[in-house]
Coordinates of C-alpha atoms in Angstrom, one line a residue:
Chain A
M222 CA 1.2 47.4 18.5
T223 CA -2.0 46.5 16.2
E224 CA -2.0 43.2 14.4
L225 CA -0.3 44.0 12.0
N226 CA 3.1 45.4 13.3
F227 CA 2.9 42.4 15.3
E228 CA 3.4 40.6 12.1
K229 CA 6.2 42.7 11.5
H230 CA 8.3 42.9 14.2
F231 CA 8.1 38.8 13.1
Q232 CA 9.4 38.8 9.6
D233 CA 12.4 41.8 11.3
K234 CA 13.3 39.2 14.0
V235 CA 12.9 36.5 11.3
D236 CA 15.1 38.2 8.4
A237 CA 17.9 39.1 10.8
E238 CA 18.2 35.7 12.1
I239 CA 16.7 35.6 15.9
K240 CA 15.0 32.3 16.9
I241 CA 11.5 32.2 17.2
E242 CA 10.6 30.4 20.6
P243 CA 7.3 29.4 21.9
K244 CA 6.6 32.1 23.9
D245 CA 6.8 34.4 21.0
W246 CA 4.3 36.2 19.2
M247 CA 3.7 34.7 15.7
P248 CA 1.8 34.5 12.6
D249 CA -1.5 31.9 13.3
A250 CA -0.4 30.7 9.6
Y251 CA 3.7 30.3 10.6
R252 CA 2.2 28.5 13.7
K253 CA -0.4 26.1 11.9
T254 CA 2.6 25.0 9.0
L255 CA 5.3 24.2 11.8
I256 CA 2.2 21.8 13.6
R257 CA 1.5 20.2 10.5
Q258 CA 5.3 20.5 8.7
I259 CA 7.3 18.6 12.6
S260 CA 4.0 16.7 12.9
Q261 CA 4.4 14.9 9.8
H262 CA 8.0 14.6 10.2
A263 CA 7.3 12.6 13.9
H264 CA 4.8 10.7 11.5
S265 CA 7.3 9.7 9.5
E266 CA 10.5 8.7 12.3
V267 CA 7.6 6.8 13.4
V268 CA 5.8 4.9 10.4
G269 CA 9.5 4.6 9.0
M270 CA 10.2 1.8 11.8
L271 CA 7.7 -0.5 9.9
P272 CA 9.6 -1.1 6.7
E273 CA 13.3 -1.1 8.4
G274 CA 11.3 -3.5 11.4
N275 CA 10.5 -5.8 8.8
W276 CA 13.8 -7.3 8.5
I277 CA 15.0 -7.1 11.7
S278 CA 14.5 -10.5 12.3
R279 CA 15.9 -11.7 9.2
A280 CA 19.0 -9.5 9.3
P281 CA 21.9 -11.7 8.4
S282 CA 24.9 -11.1 11.4
L283 CA 24.8 -10.2 15.1
R284 CA 26.3 -6.6 14.3
R285 CA 23.6 -6.4 11.2
K286 CA 21.1 -7.1 13.3
L287 CA 22.6 -5.0 16.8
I288 CA 22.9 -1.7 14.2
L289 CA 19.2 -2.1 12.8
L290 CA 17.4 -2.0 16.0
A291 CA 19.6 0.5 17.5
K292 CA 19.0 2.8 13.9
I293 CA 14.9 2.1 14.8
Q294 CA 15.0 2.4 17.9
D295 CA 16.7 6.4 16.3
E296 CA 14.1 7.0 14.5
A297 CA 11.2 5.9 17.8
G298 CA 14.0 8.3 19.6
H299 CA 13.4 11.3 16.4
G300 CA 9.8 10.6 17.0
L301 CA 9.6 11.9 20.5
Y302 CA 11.9 14.7 20.1
L303 CA 9.6 15.9 17.1
Y304 CA 6.8 15.3 18.8
S305 CA 7.7 17.5 21.9
A306 CA 8.7 20.3 19.4
A307 CA 5.1 20.4 18.0
E308 CA 4.0 20.0 21.4
T309 CA 5.9 23.6 22.0
L310 CA 3.5 25.4 19.2
G311 CA 0.1 23.9 21.6
I312 CA -0.5 21.1 20.8
S313 CA -1.0 17.2 22.3
R314 CA 0.5 14.5 21.3
E315 CA -2.7 12.7 21.5
E316 CA -4.1 14.3 19.4
L317 CA -1.3 14.3 16.7
V318 CA -1.5 10.9 16.6
E319 CA -4.7 10.6 16.2
Q320 CA -4.7 12.9 13.2
L321 CA -2.4 10.1 12.0
L322 CA -4.4 7.1 12.5
S323 CA -7.5 9.5 11.4
G324 CA -5.2 9.4 7.9
K325 CA -6.1 13.4 8.0
A326 CA -2.2 14.2 9.1
K327 CA 0.5 12.7 6.0
Y328 CA 3.7 11.5 6.1
S329 CA 6.6 10.6 4.0
S330 CA 5.3 8.2 1.0
I331 CA 8.7 6.2 1.4
F332 CA 7.4 4.1 4.0
N333 CA 4.4 2.8 1.7
Y334 CA 6.7 1.6 -0.2
P335 CA 7.4 -2.6 0.6
T336 CA 11.5 -4.0 2.0
L337 CA 11.6 -6.7 -0.3
T338 CA 15.0 -8.1 0.1
W339 CA 17.7 -7.6 2.6
A340 CA 19.6 -5.0 0.2
D341 CA 16.3 -2.5 0.8
I342 CA 17.4 -2.0 4.2
G343 CA 21.0 -0.7 2.1
A344 CA 19.4 1.0 -0.1
I345 CA 17.2 3.4 2.7
G346 CA 20.1 3.9 4.7
W347 CA 21.9 5.3 1.8
L348 CA 18.9 7.0 0.0
V349 CA 16.0 7.2 1.7
D350 CA 18.3 8.6 5.3
G351 CA 20.6 10.5 3.1
A352 CA 17.7 12.6 1.1
A353 CA 16.4 12.9 4.1
I354 CA 19.9 14.7 5.7
M355 CA 19.3 16.5 2.9
N356 CA 16.2 18.9 4.1
Q357 CA 17.4 18.1 7.8
V358 CA 20.7 20.1 7.3
M359 CA 18.9 22.7 5.9
L360 CA 16.1 22.5 8.8
T361 CA 18.4 22.5 11.6
R362 CA 18.6 26.3 10.8
A363 CA 15.2 26.4 10.6
S364 CA 13.3 30.0 12.2
Y365 CA 11.8 28.3 15.2
G366 CA 14.2 27.5 18.0
P367 CA 12.3 24.0 19.0
Y368 CA 12.8 23.2 15.7
A369 CA 16.2 23.4 14.8
R370 CA 17.6 22.0 18.0
A371 CA 16.1 18.7 17.5
M372 CA 17.3 18.6 14.2
V373 CA 20.5 19.2 15.3
R374 CA 20.3 16.1 17.4
I375 CA 18.5 14.0 14.9
C376 CA 21.1 14.8 12.0
K377 CA 23.7 13.5 14.3
E378 CA 22.6 10.6 14.2
E379 CA 20.7 10.8 10.4
S380 CA 24.8 10.3 8.9
F381 CA 25.4 7.2 11.2
H382 CA 22.4 5.5 9.3
Q383 CA 23.3 7.0 6.0
R384 CA 26.7 5.3 6.6
Q385 CA 25.6 1.9 7.6
G386 CA 22.9 1.5 4.5
Y387 CA 25.6 2.4 2.2
E388 CA 28.0 -0.1 4.4
I389 CA 25.5 -2.7 3.4
M390 CA 24.6 -1.7 -0.6
L391 CA 29.0 -2.2 -0.9
T392 CA 29.2 -5.4 1.0
L393 CA 26.2 -6.6 -1.6
A394 CA 27.4 -4.9 -4.2
K395 CA 31.1 -6.9 -3.8
G396 CA 29.5 -9.7 -3.2
S397 CA 27.6 -12.8 -4.9
A398 CA 26.0 -12.8 -7.8
A399 CA 23.2 -13.0 -6.4
Q400 CA 23.2 -9.8 -3.5
Q401 CA 24.8 -8.8 -6.7
H402 CA 21.1 -9.0 -8.3
M403 CA 19.1 -7.7 -4.6
A404 CA 22.0 -4.1 -4.2
Q405 CA 20.4 -3.3 -7.7
D406 CA 17.0 -4.0 -7.6
A407 CA 16.6 -2.6 -4.7
L408 CA 18.3 0.5 -6.4
N409 CA 15.9 0.6 -9.0
R410 CA 12.8 0.7 -6.5
W411 CA 14.3 3.5 -3.9
W412 CA 15.7 5.5 -6.9
W413 CA 12.6 7.4 -7.6
P414 CA 11.1 7.1 -4.5
S415 CA 14.1 8.8 -2.6
L416 CA 13.9 11.7 -5.5
M417 CA 10.1 11.9 -5.1
M418 CA 10.6 12.6 -1.3
F419 CA 12.0 16.0 -1.1
G420 CA 7.9 17.2 -2.6
P421 CA 6.5 18.5 -5.6
K422 CA 8.5 21.0 -7.9
D423 CA 8.6 24.2 -6.8
D424 CA 6.2 25.6 -9.1
D425 CA 3.6 23.3 -7.7
S426 CA 5.0 23.2 -4.7
A427 CA 1.4 24.8 -2.3
H428 CA 3.4 26.5 0.7
S429 CA 7.7 26.1 -0.7
Q430 CA 7.2 30.2 -0.9
Q431 CA 5.8 31.3 2.6
S432 CA 7.6 28.7 4.1
M433 CA 11.4 30.3 2.5
K434 CA 10.2 33.4 4.0
W435 CA 10.0 32.8 7.3
K436 CA 12.9 30.4 6.9
I437 CA 11.4 27.2 8.2
K438 CA 12.7 26.6 4.7
R439 CA 15.9 27.7 3.1
K440 CA 15.9 25.9 -0.2
S441 CA 13.7 25.0 -3.0
N442 CA 13.3 21.2 -3.2
D443 CA 14.3 21.3 -6.2
E444 CA 17.3 22.5 -5.6
L445 CA 17.4 19.9 -3.0
R446 CA 16.7 17.7 -4.9
Q447 CA 19.2 18.7 -7.8
Q448 CA 22.1 18.4 -4.0
F449 CA 20.7 14.6 -4.0
V450 CA 21.0 14.0 -6.9
D451 CA 25.1 15.0 -7.6
V452 CA 26.2 13.3 -4.6
T453 CA 24.4 10.8 -5.0
V454 CA 25.4 9.8 -8.3
Q455 CA 28.5 9.7 -7.6
Q456 CA 28.3 7.4 -4.7
A457 CA 26.9 4.8 -7.2
E458 CA 29.9 4.5 -9.6
V459 CA 32.0 3.9 -6.3
L460 CA 29.6 1.2 -6.0
G461 CA 29.3 -0.1 -9.3
L462 CA 25.4 0.5 -9.5
A463 CA 22.9 1.5 -12.3
I464 CA 21.4 4.4 -11.1
P465 CA 18.1 3.5 -13.4
D466 CA 18.2 6.6 -15.4
P467 CA 18.6 7.2 -19.0
D468 CA 18.5 10.3 -19.0
L469 CA 21.3 11.3 -16.6
K470 CA 23.9 12.6 -17.4
W471 CA 26.6 15.8 -16.6
N472 CA 25.8 18.8 -17.5
E473 CA 28.8 20.9 -18.3
E474 CA 27.0 24.2 -18.3
R475 CA 24.9 23.9 -15.2
G476 CA 27.7 21.7 -13.3
H477 CA 24.9 19.8 -12.2
Y478 CA 23.9 16.4 -14.0
D479 CA 20.1 16.5 -15.2
F480 CA 18.3 13.7 -14.6
G481 CA 15.0 12.7 -16.3
E482 CA 11.0 13.3 -15.3
I483 CA 9.7 12.0 -12.4
N484 CA 6.5 10.3 -12.8
W485 CA 4.3 12.7 -11.0
D486 CA 1.1 10.8 -11.0
E487 CA 2.6 7.5 -8.9
F488 CA 4.0 10.5 -6.5
W489 CA -0.1 12.1 -6.0
N490 CA -1.8 8.8 -6.0
V491 CA 1.0 7.5 -3.5
V492 CA -0.2 10.4 -1.6
K493 CA -3.5 9.5 -2.1
G494 CA -3.0 6.3 -0.5
N495 CA -2.8 4.2 -3.2
G496 CA 0.6 3.5 -2.8
P497 CA 1.6 -0.5 -2.6
C498 CA 2.1 -0.8 1.9
N499 CA -0.5 2.9 2.5
K500 CA -2.7 0.5 4.0
Q501 CA -0.2 -1.8 5.5
R502 CA 1.3 0.9 7.2
L503 CA -1.8 2.4 8.9
D504 CA -3.2 -0.6 9.8
A505 CA 0.2 -1.7 11.7
R506 CA -0.1 2.0 13.7
I507 CA -3.4 1.2 14.5
K508 CA -3.7 -2.0 16.0
A509 CA 0.0 -0.9 18.1
H510 CA -2.7 1.7 19.2
E511 CA -5.8 -0.2 19.8
D512 CA -4.0 -3.1 21.3
G513 CA -2.0 -0.6 23.1
A514 CA -5.2 1.0 24.9
W515 CA -5.6 -0.9 27.6
V516 CA -1.7 -0.3 28.7
R517 CA -1.7 3.4 28.7
E518 CA -4.5 2.8 30.4
A519 CA -3.0 1.0 33.9
A520 CA -0.2 2.9 33.6
M521 CA -2.3 6.1 34.0
A522 CA -4.9 4.0 36.5
Y523 CA -1.2 2.8 38.4
A524 CA -0.1 6.1 38.8
E525 CA -3.3 8.2 40.1
K526 CA -3.7 5.2 42.7
K527 CA 0.4 5.8 43.8
E528 CA -0.7 9.3 43.8
Q529 CA -3.9 8.7 45.7
R530 CA -1.5 6.0 48.7
K531 CA 1.3 9.1 49.4
L532 CA -1.6 11.4 50.2
M533 CA -3.1 9.4 52.3
E534 CA 0.3 8.7 54.1
S535 CA 1.0 12.4 54.4
A536 CA -2.9 13.2 55.8
K537 CA -2.0 10.6 57.8
A538 CA 1.7 11.3 59.3
E539 CA 0.0 15.1 59.2
A540 CA -3.0 13.8 61.7
A541 CA -0.3 11.5 63.8
Chain B
M214 CA 32.5 -27.8 29.2
L215 CA 33.6 -24.3 29.3
Y216 CA 31.9 -23.9 25.2
N217 CA 28.5 -25.5 26.3
Y218 CA 28.3 -23.3 29.5
L219 CA 29.0 -20.7 26.9
L220 CA 26.3 -21.6 24.0
Q221 CA 23.6 -21.8 27.1
L222 CA 24.2 -18.4 28.6
G223 CA 24.8 -17.2 25.2
D224 CA 21.3 -18.8 23.6
N225 CA 19.3 -17.6 26.1
A226 CA 20.4 -14.1 25.3
L227 CA 20.0 -14.0 21.6
I228 CA 16.0 -16.2 21.8
L229 CA 14.9 -14.2 24.2
G230 CA 16.3 -10.7 22.4
H231 CA 14.9 -11.9 19.1
R232 CA 11.7 -12.0 20.3
L233 CA 11.8 -8.3 21.9
G234 CA 12.8 -7.9 18.9
E235 CA 9.6 -8.4 17.0
W236 CA 7.9 -5.6 19.2
C237 CA 9.9 -2.9 17.2
G238 CA 7.5 -0.6 16.4
H239 CA 4.2 -2.6 17.3
A240 CA 4.8 -1.2 21.1
P241 CA 1.6 0.0 23.3
E242 CA 3.7 3.1 23.3
L243 CA 7.1 4.9 21.9
E244 CA 8.4 5.1 25.5
I245 CA 8.3 1.2 25.3
D246 CA 9.0 0.2 21.8
M247 CA 13.0 1.9 22.7
A248 CA 12.6 0.5 26.3
L249 CA 11.9 -3.0 24.6
T250 CA 14.7 -2.1 21.9
N251 CA 16.6 -2.0 24.0
I252 CA 17.1 -4.2 26.8
A253 CA 16.6 -6.4 23.1
L254 CA 20.2 -5.0 22.3
D255 CA 21.4 -5.1 25.6
L256 CA 20.2 -9.1 25.3
T257 CA 21.9 -9.4 21.3
G258 CA 24.8 -8.3 22.2
Q259 CA 25.5 -10.2 25.1
A260 CA 25.1 -12.5 22.5
R261 CA 27.7 -12.2 21.0
S262 CA 30.1 -12.3 23.5
L263 CA 29.7 -14.9 24.6
Y264 CA 29.5 -16.3 21.2
Q265 CA 32.8 -14.7 20.5
H266 CA 34.2 -16.2 23.5
A267 CA 33.2 -19.4 22.6
A268 CA 34.6 -19.5 19.6
E269 CA 38.1 -18.6 20.8
I270 CA 38.0 -21.0 23.2
E271 CA 36.4 -23.6 20.6
G272 CA 39.6 -23.1 18.6
K273 CA 38.3 -24.4 15.3
G274 CA 37.9 -21.0 13.4
R275 CA 34.3 -20.6 14.0
T276 CA 32.7 -16.9 13.7
E277 CA 29.7 -15.5 16.1
D278 CA 27.7 -15.8 13.4
D279 CA 29.0 -19.8 12.6
I280 CA 27.3 -20.2 16.4
A281 CA 23.8 -18.0 15.8
Y282 CA 22.8 -18.8 11.9
L283 CA 24.6 -22.0 11.4
R284 CA 23.3 -24.3 14.5
D285 CA 19.7 -26.4 14.5
A286 CA 17.1 -26.4 16.8
W287 CA 18.6 -29.6 18.6
E288 CA 22.1 -27.4 19.4
F289 CA 20.0 -24.4 20.8
K290 CA 20.3 -25.1 24.7
N291 CA 17.9 -22.2 25.4
V292 CA 15.4 -22.3 28.0
L293 CA 11.7 -23.2 26.5
L294 CA 10.9 -19.6 28.8
A295 CA 13.0 -17.8 25.8
E296 CA 11.5 -19.1 23.1
Q297 CA 7.4 -18.2 24.4
P298 CA 5.9 -15.8 22.0
N299 CA 5.7 -12.4 22.7
G300 CA 1.7 -12.5 23.2
D301 CA 0.2 -9.4 23.9
F302 CA 1.6 -7.0 26.4
A303 CA 1.3 -8.5 29.7
H304 CA 2.7 -11.9 28.4
T305 CA 5.8 -10.2 27.2
I306 CA 6.0 -8.8 31.0
A307 CA 5.4 -11.9 32.5
R308 CA 8.3 -13.6 30.4
Q309 CA 10.5 -10.8 30.7
F310 CA 9.9 -10.6 35.0
F311 CA 10.6 -14.4 35.5
Y312 CA 14.4 -14.1 33.1
D313 CA 15.0 -10.4 34.4
T314 CA 14.7 -12.3 38.3
F315 CA 17.0 -14.9 37.7
N316 CA 19.3 -13.9 34.7
F317 CA 19.8 -11.4 38.4
F318 CA 20.8 -13.8 40.2
L319 CA 22.7 -14.8 39.0
H320 CA 24.8 -12.7 37.2
R321 CA 24.8 -11.6 40.6
E322 CA 26.9 -15.5 41.4
L323 CA 29.0 -15.3 37.9
V324 CA 30.5 -11.6 38.7
G325 CA 32.8 -14.2 41.7
S326 CA 33.8 -17.1 38.4
R327 CA 36.4 -18.8 38.9
D328 CA 36.9 -18.0 35.0
E329 CA 37.9 -14.8 34.4
W330 CA 36.5 -13.5 31.4
L331 CA 33.2 -14.6 32.4
A332 CA 33.6 -12.8 36.1
G333 CA 34.1 -9.5 34.0
F334 CA 31.8 -10.5 31.5
A335 CA 29.0 -10.4 34.4
A336 CA 29.9 -7.6 35.9
K337 CA 29.0 -5.5 32.7
S338 CA 26.0 -7.3 32.0
L339 CA 24.8 -7.2 35.4
K340 CA 24.0 -3.8 35.2
E341 CA 22.2 -3.9 32.5
I342 CA 20.6 -6.8 33.8
T343 CA 19.7 -5.1 36.7
Y344 CA 17.8 -1.8 34.9
H345 CA 15.4 -4.5 32.5
L346 CA 14.5 -6.3 35.9
R347 CA 14.1 -3.0 37.0
F348 CA 11.4 -2.7 34.4
S349 CA 10.0 -6.0 33.9
S350 CA 9.3 -5.6 37.9
E351 CA 7.7 -2.1 37.7
W352 CA 5.6 -2.9 34.8
V353 CA 4.2 -5.9 36.5
L354 CA 3.5 -3.3 39.6
R355 CA 1.5 -1.1 36.9
L356 CA -0.5 -3.9 34.8
G357 CA -1.3 -5.8 38.2
D358 CA -2.1 -3.0 40.3
G359 CA -3.3 -0.8 37.2
T360 CA -7.1 -1.4 35.5
D361 CA -9.4 -4.4 36.4
T362 CA -8.6 -5.6 32.8
S363 CA -4.9 -5.1 33.0
H364 CA -5.0 -6.6 36.4
E365 CA -6.6 -10.2 34.6
K366 CA -4.4 -10.0 32.1
M367 CA -1.8 -9.7 33.8
Q368 CA -2.8 -12.9 35.7
A369 CA -3.6 -14.7 33.4
A370 CA -0.1 -14.3 31.5
V371 CA 1.5 -15.3 34.8
E372 CA -0.1 -18.4 35.6
E373 CA 0.8 -19.3 31.6
L374 CA 4.3 -18.3 31.9
W375 CA 4.7 -20.3 35.5
M376 CA 5.5 -23.9 34.1
Y377 CA 8.5 -22.2 32.6
T378 CA 9.9 -21.2 35.2
G379 CA 11.3 -24.4 36.6
E380 CA 13.5 -25.0 34.3
L381 CA 15.6 -21.5 34.7
K382 CA 16.2 -23.4 38.1
I383 CA 17.0 -26.8 37.6
P384 CA 20.4 -27.4 36.7
S385 CA 21.4 -28.9 33.1
K386 CA 24.8 -31.4 33.0
T387 CA 27.0 -28.4 32.2
D388 CA 25.2 -26.2 34.9
Q389 CA 26.5 -28.9 37.4
E390 CA 30.1 -29.3 36.4
M391 CA 30.3 -25.4 36.3
A392 CA 28.9 -25.4 40.5
A393 CA 31.8 -28.1 40.5
N394 CA 34.5 -25.6 38.9
G395 CA 33.3 -22.7 40.7
V396 CA 33.0 -21.3 36.7
G397 CA 29.4 -21.1 38.5
P398 CA 27.1 -21.3 40.4
D399 CA 24.7 -24.0 42.1
L400 CA 21.2 -23.5 40.4
N401 CA 19.6 -25.2 43.9
L402 CA 20.9 -22.7 46.3
L403 CA 19.5 -19.7 43.6
K404 CA 16.4 -20.5 43.8
A405 CA 14.8 -19.2 46.9
S406 CA 15.8 -16.0 45.5
F407 CA 14.2 -16.1 43.1
D408 CA 10.7 -17.5 44.7
E409 CA 11.3 -15.3 46.7
K410 CA 11.8 -11.9 44.9
V411 CA 9.0 -12.7 42.5
A412 CA 6.4 -14.0 45.3
D413 CA 7.7 -9.8 46.9
V414 CA 6.5 -8.0 43.5
L415 CA 3.6 -10.0 43.1
Q416 CA 2.3 -9.9 46.2
K417 CA 2.6 -6.0 45.9
A418 CA 0.8 -6.2 42.4
N419 CA -2.4 -7.7 43.9
L420 CA -1.4 -10.9 41.5
Q421 CA -2.5 -14.4 43.4
M422 CA 0.9 -16.4 43.0
P423 CA 0.7 -19.0 39.5
S424 CA -1.5 -22.4 41.0
T425 CA 0.2 -24.2 38.7
T426 CA 3.4 -26.4 39.7
W427 CA 3.8 -29.5 36.9
M428 CA 7.2 -27.9 35.3
Q429 CA 8.6 -27.8 31.5
G430 CA 11.5 -28.4 30.8
G431 CA 14.0 -29.4 27.2
G432 CA 15.2 -27.2 26.1
K433 CA 18.9 -26.7 28.0
D434 CA 18.7 -30.5 25.8
G435 CA 18.3 -28.8 22.9
V436 CA 14.4 -30.1 23.0
H437 CA 12.6 -27.3 22.3
S438 CA 9.1 -25.9 22.4
E439 CA 7.5 -26.9 18.1
H440 CA 8.9 -22.0 18.1
L441 CA 12.2 -22.4 18.2
G442 CA 11.5 -24.0 15.1
F443 CA 10.2 -21.5 13.2
I444 CA 12.3 -18.6 15.1
L445 CA 15.2 -20.4 13.8
A446 CA 13.7 -20.9 10.2
D447 CA 13.0 -16.4 9.7
M448 CA 16.5 -16.0 11.6
Q449 CA 19.1 -18.2 10.0
Y450 CA 16.9 -17.5 6.8
L451 CA 20.1 -15.5 4.2
Q452 CA 22.4 -17.2 6.5
R453 CA 21.4 -20.1 4.8
A454 CA 19.4 -19.8 1.5
Y455 CA 23.1 -18.3 0.6
P456 CA 26.0 -20.3 2.5
G457 CA 29.2 -18.8 3.3
Q458 CA 29.1 -14.8 2.1
E459 CA 29.3 -11.7 3.3
W460 CA 27.1 -9.1 4.4

C-alpha cells in the first residue's frame, strides 16, 4: 500500500468506529497529537495532586482527611495509567517526565491557582473535576484504544471526586457565616478558571478540527463549556451560591445559559507561566524528582544485584 | 483504662498517618507516592475505628473528631517515634520499619485479646500491618544494599531514629494494666521478637546495628518532642478556629 492508501485505510477505520491499537499503522501527526494530549493529561493528574495536597494536613475531620488522601491517591493512579497509555505510542515515561520538568510539556493551567481555604478543596472537586468529567466522558469514546480504555477507568473514579467536592460545598453553604463566606469566595475564584479548562474558543483552537476528524475529540471546546455551564448553574442554585458572572442568563431560544466573556488575556498569561503558582508547582515537581533520584537509583542497583546473585546461584547449582 | 489504651493505639496511628500524608505528591516516584498514601490511609482509618470505639465506651457523647481535634499535646499518648519528621526517604523508611515491626508483633498478640472488639480490630488491622512491614522492610533492603549513597543515608537514618525505639517496648501504666487483664500483651515479651526481626533485616541489608544505647521516652505519658505541637497546630486548625461546626 502507498502512504496515501494507509492513510485512507486508517481514516476509514476511524470513521467506522474501529479502535486504533498500538501496533496499527497511524499517521505520524495522529501519534504526535496523542502523545501530546495524553501526556499533558498525565502531567495534569500529577501536578493536580499539589493544590489539594496542600490541605491534607489541615483537613477538618478524619472522614474528610481519608477522602482527600484517597482522592489524591487516585490522581497518582490516573497519572500512571495515562503515562502507560502514552508509552504504547513509543515514548518512555522518563522522556515524558523530562518534558514536564523542563517546561516543554504543558499541564492543565487550573492547577496554577492556589488553594487558600478548605472550601477550595470543595470547589476543586465540584468545578474542576466536574469540568474534567465533561471532557473525559467524551474521551472514553476516543479512537485510540488504550486512551479510551484508560478514560473508562478514570471516569468511574472522577464521579466520586466530583460528588465529594459538591458535598463539601453543600456542608459549607449550610454552615456558619464564615463557612458560607469560604464557599462563595472559593466559587468566585474557581469559576472562571474552570471555564478556561475547556481551552480556547473553537475559532482559536489550533488542534481542535483535526482532532475531531480523527475522533480523538468528539465535541468542541465551546460545546463542552456550554454543557458544563448549563449543569453547574443549577447546582450552584441548590447550594444557594452566586455564580460571579453578571451576564449569566437563561436563553429560552437557545435552550442554554448565556454567559459572559472569558478573560482570555488571563488564560494565555497563565499558559505562558505567569499564573499565581506556576513556579511553585513546577518547583515542587522538580524537587520531588531530584530529591528522589538517589532512591530510584538505589532501587535499580538493588534489583540488578539481586538478579546477579540469582544468576550466580543457578550457575553454582549447575556446576555442582 | 481501656479508653486510654484505645487512645494510645489510635494516637500512634493518627500521628504517623499524618506524617506519611505529608509525602503525598512529593515522593521519589508515583508508585512510592501511592504506597505511602496507602499506609497513611490504613493508619488514619485505624485511628478512626479506635477513636469511635473509645468515644462509645466513654459514653460522654464525644465523637472521633473531638478526640482527634480537641485534645492538646499532653493528652496525646503516641510514641515519640511516630511524630518524628519525615526527613529524607531513608528516615521515613527507618521510622516506618521500626514502627511496623513493633506494630506487627503487637497486633499479632492483640488478635488473642480478651476484649472481643479489640481482637476483631487487631485481626483486621494485622492484614494491613503485614503489608506495611513488607513494604518498609523491602525498602530497608533496597536502600541498605543499593548504592553507596543509599547505604550511607539508610545507615544514618537507622542510627538517628534508634533512640526512639526503646519506648515502643517499655510498658506504660496503661500497657501494664491491659496486660494484667489479658486485654493487651506484656510488652516485655515482644522485645525479643522485635530485636530479632530488626537485626535480621538490617543484617540482610548490610547495615550495622545502631550503636546508641540511650533511649528517649515520654510520649506514652504525654511528654512529647517539640514536633507534636506543630503537627497539632496544623491538624487542628479548622476545628479550633471555627469551633462546633460541621465540615
